[in-house]
Coordinates of C-alpha atoms and ligand atoms in Angstrom, one line a residue:
X1415 CA 100.6 100.5 67.0
X1416 CA 101.9 103.7 65.4
X1417 CA 103.3 106.5 67.5
X1418 CA 101.3 109.8 67.5
X1419 CA 104.2 111.4 65.5
X1420 CA 103.9 108.7 62.9
X1421 CA 100.2 109.5 62.5
X1422 CA 100.9 113.2 62.1
X1423 CA 100.2 114.8 58.8
X1424 CA 101.4 118.4 58.1
X1425 CA 98.5 120.9 57.9
X1426 CA 96.0 118.9 59.9
X1427 CA 94.9 120.5 63.2
X1428 CA 92.0 120.8 65.5
X1429 CA 92.5 124.2 67.1
X1430 CA 89.3 126.3 67.5
X1431 CA 90.8 129.5 68.6
X1432 CA 89.5 132.7 66.9
X1433 CA 92.0 134.7 64.9
X1434 CA 94.1 136.9 67.2
X1435 CA 92.6 140.4 67.5
X1436 CA 95.3 142.1 69.7
X1437 CA 98.7 143.2 68.5
X1438 CA 101.5 140.5 68.7
X1439 CA 103.8 140.9 71.7
X1440 CA 107.0 139.2 70.6
X1441 CA 109.1 137.4 73.2
X1442 CA 112.6 138.5 74.0
X1443 CA 115.2 136.6 71.9
X1444 CA 116.5 134.8 75.0
X1445 CA 113.1 133.3 75.8
X1446 CA 111.8 132.7 72.3
X1447 CA 112.3 129.2 70.7
X1448 CA 114.9 129.0 68.0
X1449 CA 112.7 126.5 66.1
X1450 CA 109.0 125.9 66.2
X1451 CA 108.0 123.0 68.6
X1452 CA 107.6 119.7 66.8
X1453 CA 104.1 118.9 67.6
X1454 CA 102.1 116.1 65.9
X1455 CA 99.3 117.4 63.5
X1456 CA 96.1 115.4 63.9
X1457 CA 92.4 116.0 64.1
X1458 CA 90.5 115.6 67.3
X1459 CA 89.0 112.3 66.3
X1460 CA 92.4 110.8 65.6
X1461 CA 93.8 112.1 69.0
X1462 CA 90.8 110.7 70.8
X1463 CA 91.3 107.2 69.2
X1464 CA 95.0 107.3 69.7
X1465 CA 94.7 107.8 73.5
X1466 CA 91.8 105.4 73.8
X1467 CA 93.9 102.7 72.0
X1468 CA 96.9 103.4 74.3
X1469 CA 94.7 103.0 77.4
X1470 CA 93.8 99.5 76.3
X1471 CA 97.4 98.5 76.1
X1472 CA 98.1 98.8 79.9
X1473 CA 97.2 96.6 82.8
X1474 CA 95.9 98.4 85.8
X1475 CA 94.0 97.6 89.0
X1476 CA 90.8 98.2 87.0
X1477 CA 91.7 95.5 84.6
X1478 CA 92.2 92.5 86.9
X1479 CA 94.1 90.9 89.8
X1480 CA 97.3 92.8 90.5
X1481 CA 99.2 90.9 93.3
X1482 CA 102.4 92.9 93.0
X1483 CA 104.2 92.2 96.3
X1484 CA 105.0 95.2 98.5
X1485 CA 103.2 97.6 96.2
X1486 CA 99.6 97.3 97.6
X1487 CA 97.9 97.6 94.2
X1488 CA 94.4 97.6 95.7
X1489 CA 91.1 99.1 94.6
X1490 CA 90.8 102.7 95.6
X1491 CA 87.2 103.7 96.1
X1492 CA 86.0 106.3 93.5
X1493 CA 84.4 108.5 96.2
X1494 CA 87.9 109.5 97.4
X1495 CA 88.7 110.7 93.9
X1496 CA 85.4 112.7 93.8
X1497 CA 86.2 114.4 97.1
X1498 CA 89.8 115.2 96.3
X1499 CA 88.6 116.5 93.0
X1500 CA 86.4 119.2 94.5
X1501 CA 87.3 122.6 93.0
X1502 CA 88.1 124.1 96.4
X1503 CA 90.9 121.5 96.6
X1504 CA 92.1 121.4 93.0
X1505 CA 91.9 125.1 92.4
X1506 CA 93.9 126.3 95.4
X1507 CA 97.3 127.9 94.9
X1508 CA 100.1 127.3 97.4
X1509 CA 100.9 131.1 97.6
X1510 CA 97.3 132.1 98.4
X1511 CA 97.0 134.1 101.6
X1512 CA 96.5 131.6 104.5
X1513 CA 93.1 133.0 105.5
X1514 CA 91.7 131.9 102.1
X1515 CA 92.9 128.3 102.5
X1516 CA 91.5 127.4 105.9
X1517 CA 89.6 124.4 104.4
X1518 CA 92.8 122.9 103.1
X1519 CA 94.5 123.5 106.4
X1520 CA 91.7 121.7 108.1
X1521 CA 92.2 118.7 105.8
X1522 CA 95.9 118.5 106.7
X1523 CA 95.1 118.9 110.4
X1524 CA 92.4 116.2 110.5
X1525 CA 94.5 113.8 108.4
X1526 CA 97.5 114.4 110.7
X1527 CA 95.3 113.8 113.7
X1528 CA 93.9 110.5 112.5
X1529 CA 97.2 109.3 111.1
X1530 CA 99.0 110.1 114.3
X1531 CA 96.3 108.2 116.2
X1532 CA 96.7 105.2 113.9
X1533 CA 100.5 105.2 114.0
X1534 CA 100.8 106.2 117.7
X1535 CA 102.8 109.3 116.9
X1536 CA 102.6 113.0 118.1
X1537 CA 103.3 114.9 114.8
X1538 CA 102.9 114.2 111.1
X1539 CA 104.6 116.0 108.2
X1540 CA 103.2 115.7 104.7
X1541 CA 106.1 117.2 102.7
X1542 CA 107.8 113.9 101.6
X1543 CA 106.5 112.9 98.1
X1544 CA 106.9 109.1 98.4
X1545 CA 107.9 106.4 100.8
X1546 CA 111.7 106.5 100.1
X1547 CA 111.5 110.3 100.5
X1548 CA 109.8 109.8 103.9
X1549 CA 112.6 107.5 104.9
X1550 CA 115.2 110.1 104.0
X1551 CA 113.3 112.7 105.9
X1552 CA 113.0 110.5 109.0
X1553 CA 116.7 109.7 109.0
X1554 CA 117.5 113.4 108.8
X1555 CA 115.5 113.7 112.0
X1556 CA 117.7 111.0 113.6
X1557 CA 120.8 112.9 112.5
X1558 CA 119.5 116.3 113.7
X1559 CA 118.6 114.7 117.1
X1560 CA 122.0 113.1 117.7
X1561 CA 123.8 116.3 116.6
X1562 CA 121.6 118.4 118.8
X1563 CA 122.9 116.4 121.7
X1564 CA 126.5 116.6 120.6
X1565 CA 126.6 112.9 120.0
X1566 CA 128.5 113.0 116.7
X1567 CA 129.7 109.4 116.8
X1568 CA 126.4 107.9 115.8
X1569 CA 126.9 107.3 112.1
X1570 CA 125.5 103.8 111.6
X1571 CA 122.0 102.6 110.8
X1572 CA 121.2 98.9 111.4
X1573 CA 119.0 97.4 108.7
X1574 CA 117.9 93.7 108.7
X1575 CA 118.3 92.0 105.3
X1576 CA 114.5 91.5 105.2
X1577 CA 114.0 95.3 104.8
X1578 CA 112.6 97.0 101.8
X1579 CA 115.3 97.9 99.3
X1580 CA 114.8 101.6 99.8
X1581 CA 115.8 101.4 103.5
X1582 CA 119.6 101.0 102.9
X1583 CA 119.5 103.5 100.0
X1584 CA 117.8 106.1 102.1
X1585 CA 120.3 105.6 105.0
X1586 CA 123.2 106.2 102.7
X1587 CA 121.6 109.2 101.1
X1588 CA 121.1 110.7 104.6
X1589 CA 124.9 110.3 105.2
X1590 CA 124.9 107.1 107.3
X1591 CA 126.7 103.9 106.8
X1592 CA 124.6 100.7 106.9
X1593 CA 125.1 97.7 109.1
X1594 CA 123.3 94.8 107.5
X1595 CA 122.1 92.1 109.8
X1596 CA 121.0 88.7 108.5
X1597 CA 117.6 87.2 109.3
X1598 CA 117.2 83.9 111.0
X1599 CA 115.6 80.9 109.2
X1600 CA 112.2 82.1 110.4
X1601 CA 112.6 85.3 108.3
X1602 CA 112.9 87.5 111.5
X1603 CA 115.6 89.7 113.0
X1604 CA 118.4 87.6 114.6
X1605 CA 118.4 89.0 118.1
X1606 CA 122.0 88.0 118.9
X1607 CA 123.2 89.7 115.7
X1608 CA 121.3 92.8 116.6
X1609 CA 122.8 92.9 120.1
X1610 CA 126.3 92.7 118.8
X1611 CA 125.6 95.3 116.1
X1612 CA 124.1 97.9 118.5
X1613 CA 126.5 100.2 120.3
X1614 CA 127.7 103.8 120.8
X1615 CA 128.1 104.3 117.0
X1616 CA 124.4 103.3 116.3
X1617 CA 122.3 106.1 115.1
X1618 CA 119.3 103.9 114.9
X1619 CA 117.5 100.9 113.4
X1620 CA 115.2 100.8 110.3
X1621 CA 112.7 98.0 110.5
X1622 CA 110.3 97.2 107.7
X1623 CA 107.3 95.7 109.4
X1624 CA 105.7 93.5 108.3
X1625 CA 109.0 92.7 106.6
X1626 CA 109.4 91.9 102.9
X1627 CA 108.7 88.2 103.5
X1628 CA 105.3 89.2 105.0
X1629 CA 106.2 88.5 108.6
X1630 CA 105.4 90.6 111.7
X1631 CA 108.5 90.2 113.8
X1632 CA 107.3 88.6 117.1
X1633 CA 110.3 90.1 118.9
X1634 CA 109.6 93.6 118.0
X1635 CA 109.5 95.0 121.5
X1636 CA 112.8 93.4 122.4
X1637 CA 114.3 94.8 119.1
X1638 CA 113.3 98.4 119.8
X1639 CA 114.4 98.0 123.5
X1640 CA 117.9 96.8 122.4
X1641 CA 118.3 99.8 120.1
X1642 CA 117.1 102.3 122.6
X1643 CA 119.3 100.9 125.3
X1644 CA 122.3 101.4 123.0
X1645 CA 121.3 105.0 122.6
X1646 CA 119.8 104.7 119.0
X1647 CA 116.4 105.6 117.6
X1648 CA 113.9 103.3 116.0
X1649 CA 112.5 103.9 112.5
X1650 CA 109.4 102.0 111.3
X1651 CA 108.9 101.6 107.6
X1652 CA 105.1 101.7 107.6
X1653 CA 104.6 101.7 103.8
X1654 CA 102.4 98.6 104.2
X1655 CA 100.4 99.8 107.1
X1656 CA 97.3 98.2 105.6
X1657 CA 98.5 95.0 107.2
X1658 CA 98.4 96.4 110.8
X1659 CA 96.4 99.6 110.9
X1660 CA 93.8 99.8 113.6
X1661 CA 95.3 96.7 115.2
X1662 CA 98.8 97.6 116.3
X1663 CA 100.6 101.0 116.5
X1664 CA 104.3 101.5 115.7
X1665 CA 104.4 104.2 118.4
X1666 CA 103.4 101.6 121.0
X1667 CA 106.1 99.2 119.8
X1668 CA 109.0 101.6 120.7
X1669 CA 109.3 103.4 117.4
X1670 CA 110.3 107.1 117.3
X1671 CA 109.6 107.8 113.6
X1672 CA 107.4 106.2 111.0
X1673 CA 106.5 106.8 107.4
X1674 CA 103.2 105.9 105.9
X1675 CA 102.7 105.5 102.1
X1676 CA 99.4 107.3 101.7
X1677 CA 99.6 106.2 98.0
X1678 CA 99.6 102.5 99.0
X1679 CA 97.6 102.0 102.2
X1680 CA 95.5 105.1 102.1
X1681 CA 93.8 105.2 98.7
X1682 CA 95.8 107.0 96.1
X1683 CA 96.1 105.0 92.9
X1684 CA 99.8 104.7 92.1
X1685 CA 102.4 103.2 89.7
X1686 CA 103.9 104.7 86.7
X1687 CA 105.3 107.7 88.6
X1688 CA 102.0 109.1 89.8
X1689 CA 101.8 111.4 92.8
X1690 CA 102.6 110.0 96.2
X1691 CA 102.9 111.0 99.8
X1692 CA 105.3 109.4 102.3
X1693 CA 103.9 111.1 105.4
X1694 CA 106.4 111.1 108.3
X1695 CA 105.2 110.8 111.8
X1696 CA 107.3 111.2 114.9
X1697 CA 107.3 111.4 118.7
X1698 CA 107.1 114.9 120.2
X1699 CA 110.8 115.0 121.2
X1700 CA 111.6 114.9 117.5
X1701 CA 109.0 117.3 116.2
X1702 CA 111.3 120.4 116.5
X1703 CA 113.4 118.9 113.8
X1704 CA 110.6 118.3 111.3
X1705 CA 110.6 120.2 107.9
X1706 CA 109.6 123.8 108.1
X1707 CA 106.2 123.4 106.5
X1708 CA 103.6 120.7 106.1
X1709 CA 103.7 119.7 109.8
X1710 CA 100.7 119.2 112.0
X1711 CA 100.9 118.3 115.6
X1712 CA 98.2 115.9 116.7
X1713 CA 95.5 117.7 118.7
X1714 CA 95.8 121.1 117.1
X1715 CA 92.5 122.5 115.9
X1716 CA 91.7 124.1 112.6
X1717 CA 92.9 127.7 112.3
X1718 CA 95.5 127.2 115.1
X1719 CA 98.8 128.8 114.4
X1720 CA 101.3 126.6 112.7
X1721 CA 103.7 125.0 115.1
X1722 CA 106.6 127.2 116.0
X1723 CA 110.1 126.0 115.2
X1724 CA 113.0 126.2 117.5
X1725 CA 115.4 126.8 114.6
X1726 CA 116.4 123.1 114.7
X1727 CA 114.3 122.1 111.7
X1728 CA 116.0 120.1 109.0
X1729 CA 114.6 122.6 106.5
X1730 CA 112.5 121.8 103.6
X1731 CA 112.4 118.5 101.8
X1732 CA 109.8 119.6 99.2
X1733 CA 107.9 122.7 98.2
X1734 CA 104.9 123.9 100.3
X1735 CA 102.8 121.2 102.0
X1736 CA 103.7 118.2 99.8
X1737 CA 101.2 116.5 97.5
X1738 CA 98.1 117.9 99.1
X1739 CA 95.5 116.0 97.1
X1740 CA 97.0 112.7 98.1
X1741 CA 96.4 113.7 101.7
X1742 CA 92.8 114.8 100.8
X1743 CA 92.2 111.3 99.4
X1744 CA 93.6 109.7 102.5
X1745 CA 91.3 111.8 104.7
X1746 CA 88.2 110.9 102.5
X1747 CA 89.2 107.2 102.8
X1748 CA 89.5 107.5 106.6
X1749 CA 86.2 109.3 106.9
X1750 CA 84.4 106.6 104.8
X1751 CA 85.9 103.8 106.8
X1752 CA 85.5 105.3 110.2
X1753 CA 87.3 104.1 113.3
X1754 CA 85.3 100.9 113.4
X1755 CA 86.3 99.7 109.9
X1756 CA 90.0 100.6 109.8
X1757 CA 90.9 97.3 111.6
X1758 CA 88.7 95.5 109.1
X1759 CA 91.1 96.6 106.3
X1760 CA 94.0 95.0 108.1
X1761 CA 92.1 91.9 108.9
X1762 CA 91.1 91.5 105.2
X1763 CA 94.6 92.1 103.9
X1764 CA 95.9 89.4 106.2
X1765 CA 93.0 87.0 105.6
X1766 CA 93.3 87.3 101.8
X1767 CA 97.1 86.7 101.8
X1768 CA 96.8 83.7 104.1
X1769 CA 93.9 82.3 102.1
X1770 CA 95.8 82.4 98.8
X1771 CA 99.0 81.1 100.6
X1772 CA 97.1 78.1 101.9
X1773 CA 95.5 77.4 98.5
X1774 CA 99.0 77.3 96.9
X1775 CA 100.8 75.6 99.7
X1776 CA 100.9 72.1 98.3
X1777 CA 102.3 73.0 94.9
X1778 CA 104.1 76.3 95.7
X1779 CA 105.0 76.2 99.3
X1780 CA 105.8 79.5 101.1
X1781 CA 109.5 80.2 101.7
X1782 CA 108.8 80.7 105.5
X1783 CA 106.6 78.8 107.8
X1784 CA 103.6 80.0 109.7
X1785 CA 100.9 82.5 108.8
X1786 CA 101.8 85.7 106.9
X1787 CA 100.6 89.2 107.1
X1788 CA 99.6 91.1 103.9
X1789 CA 101.9 89.1 101.6
X1790 CA 103.9 85.9 101.2
X1791 CA 106.9 84.7 99.3
X1792 CA 107.3 81.5 97.4
X1793 CA 110.6 80.2 95.9
X1794 CA 110.9 78.5 92.5
X1795 CA 114.5 77.4 93.3
X1796 CA 113.6 73.7 93.4
X1797 CA 111.3 73.9 90.5
X1798 CA 113.9 75.6 88.4
X1799 CA 116.5 72.9 89.3
X1800 CA 114.0 70.1 88.5
X1801 CA 112.1 71.5 85.5
X1802 CA 114.0 74.5 84.3
X1803 CA 111.1 76.9 85.1
X1804 CA 112.1 80.1 86.7
X1805 CA 110.3 82.8 88.7
X1806 CA 110.3 84.9 85.5
X1807 CA 108.7 82.1 83.5
X1808 CA 105.9 81.8 86.1
X1809 CA 105.3 85.5 86.1
X1810 CA 105.0 85.6 82.3
X1811 CA 102.7 82.6 82.3
X1812 CA 100.4 84.4 84.8
X1813 CA 100.1 87.3 82.3
X1814 CA 98.6 84.9 79.8
X1815 CA 96.0 84.0 82.4
X1816 CA 94.8 87.6 82.8
X1817 CA 96.7 88.6 85.9
X1818 CA 99.4 91.1 86.6
X1819 CA 102.5 89.2 87.6
X1820 CA 103.6 89.2 91.2
X1821 CA 106.9 90.9 92.3
X1822 CA 109.8 88.6 91.3
X1823 CA 113.4 88.2 92.4
X1824 CA 112.7 90.3 95.5
X1825 CA 113.4 90.0 98.4
X1826 CA 116.9 89.0 97.6
X1827 CA 117.2 86.7 100.6
X1828 CA 114.9 84.2 98.8
X1829 CA 116.2 82.6 95.6
X1830 CA 113.8 82.6 92.6
X1831 CA 111.4 84.6 94.8
X1832 CA 107.8 85.3 93.8
X1833 CA 106.2 87.8 96.2
X1834 CA 102.5 87.8 96.2
X1835 CA 100.3 90.5 97.8
X1836 CA 96.6 90.0 97.0
X1837 CA 95.5 93.1 99.1
X1838 CA 92.3 93.5 101.1
X1839 CA 90.0 94.6 98.3
X1840 CA 89.9 91.3 96.3
X1841 CA 87.0 88.9 96.6
X1842 CA 87.2 85.2 97.4
X1843 CA 86.2 84.5 93.8
X1844 CA 89.2 86.4 92.4
X1845 CA 91.5 84.7 94.8
X1846 CA 90.1 81.3 93.8
X1847 CA 90.6 82.2 90.1
X1848 CA 94.2 83.3 90.8
X1849 CA 94.9 80.0 92.7
X1850 CA 93.5 78.1 89.7
X1851 CA 95.8 80.0 87.4
X1852 CA 98.8 79.1 89.5
X1853 CA 97.8 75.5 89.7
X1854 CA 97.2 75.2 86.0
X1855 CA 100.7 76.6 85.4
X1856 CA 102.0 73.9 87.8
X1857 CA 100.4 71.3 85.5
X1858 CA 102.2 72.8 82.6
X1859 CA 105.5 72.8 84.4
X1860 CA 105.1 69.0 84.9
X1861 CA 103.9 68.2 81.4
X1862 CA 105.1 70.9 79.0
X1863 CA 107.7 73.1 80.7
X1864 CA 109.1 74.2 77.3
X1865 CA 105.9 76.1 76.5
X1866 CA 106.4 78.3 79.5
X1867 CA 109.5 79.7 78.1
X1868 CA 107.4 81.1 75.3
X1869 CA 104.9 82.9 77.6
X1870 CA 103.3 85.3 77.5
X1871 CA 101.5 84.6 74.2
X1872 CA 98.5 86.8 74.6
X1873 CA 100.1 90.2 75.5
X1874 CA 100.9 93.1 73.2
X1875 CA 104.6 92.8 73.9
X1876 CA 105.9 89.3 74.6
X1877 CA 109.4 89.1 76.2
X1878 CA 111.4 92.2 75.9
X1879 CA 115.1 92.1 76.5
X1880 CA 115.0 93.1 80.1
X1881 CA 118.8 93.7 80.3
X1882 CA 118.8 96.0 77.3
X1883 CA 115.6 97.8 78.5
X1884 CA 117.4 98.6 81.8
X1885 CA 120.9 99.3 80.4
X1886 CA 120.0 101.1 77.2
X1887 CA 116.5 102.4 77.7
X1888 CA 115.0 104.3 74.7
X1889 CA 113.2 107.1 76.4
X1890 CA 112.8 109.5 73.5
X1891 CA 111.2 109.2 70.1
X1892 CA 113.7 109.7 67.4
X1893 CA 112.2 110.4 64.0
X1894 CA 113.2 107.7 61.5
Ligands
PLP2576 C1 106.8 100.8 98.5 C2 107.6 100.7 99.7 C3 108.6 101.7 100.0 C4 109.0 102.8 99.1 O1 107.9 103.6 98.8 P1 107.9 104.6 97.5 O2 106.7 105.4 97.6 O3 107.9 103.7 96.3 O4 109.2 105.4 97.5 C5 109.3 101.5 101.2 N1 109.1 100.5 102.0 C6 108.2 99.5 101.8 C7 108.0 98.4 102.7 C8 107.4 99.6 100.6 O5 106.6 98.6 100.3

């Protein structure tokens, strides 16, 4: 397919502006361009076809099954888009006088109230723009809290190796050092290792739950107790709250701070760098440290004055109230589900993952025993040794069968990992088709493993050089 610049032909345009009938007001030389912008010249029909053709070369949740582990690529009901698209929400300016934005304030307050109830927290802040940004914000709360008590020695964050990759990165960004603790053979936190890691230098623990191998740690109460007794705080990575929401609450499990990925669990389509919201919730003793705007305390009513700050706030982590429309979608989603149906989301997420795991068990056994939560991990280590077929080959072969590939080579604690998250919105028929696709690839592995190294055959791009793509990305069009 040609780039839009390659289709361009000088002199063609589709502007319909009338001739200018006011005097030119030239820009100052500092602000004026030195050269005219190089814009492609096409007619409207060509532009329309160009973008329509581009839209057919992607694979999104609207195209088919998208079991990308840890990403929750689920179907997001269109009514949430409709509601967040109302002109009163999209046309608002963040610098408008407050009395003209009461409706938007109310959206934030209601969303905070519901999310606090779901997470078991007392305050919610919507400034962070994504999950990792929420982690960073939450850890700054830990830091501010310990500093406010003059407890400067607490510089370490304990992170199990089954955590999401962003957890250690956020801890380092927030100025902590990371103490990594290995998981046991059951994929859960090794309690003895945690006990010996926790001490007077512990600022806190970050726990991804369910963890990246899809397990809800059965010792979670003991884990949070050990950290609290050592004087540390507990952080819950709740990016994948769709696995537990309405059933269990981080706040009841001994966690002091949580972030929720509204763009995963609460109905904002994501991927490709779209807008997100890593809402951060905390217990009341930490709320004075929250960012200076975008905070709602649970239980405040519309029009109530913004919470006052004691001057201990960590400051701003983003402009204004964060990605407001993501919060509006989340609220629409919560309204349409209602309190009764929120647990149903979690039950379906867990049911779908276990259903698919069971269907694959014989040929692609799960790397950890027992039922999973919203996702499960299989390992192709043995298959690779026996037949030379890697996790990458499997992922590519699934593309030929009309599926988005699962997450591969993550988590790092499983070799040749394939991490599968079907999400709650897939039907039994889709899961059966997916299982059939996996099993037909298994047949190919036994009979014709060479052919798998050639996959995918039916996609627009076949096997790009992934190392070159990462090391030397071509991000800009350079005219030939
Ligand atoms: C996706 C995810 C994150 C990071 O969220 P971003 O919005 O991508 O920054 C953190 N933790 C877990 C468990 C996740 O699944």
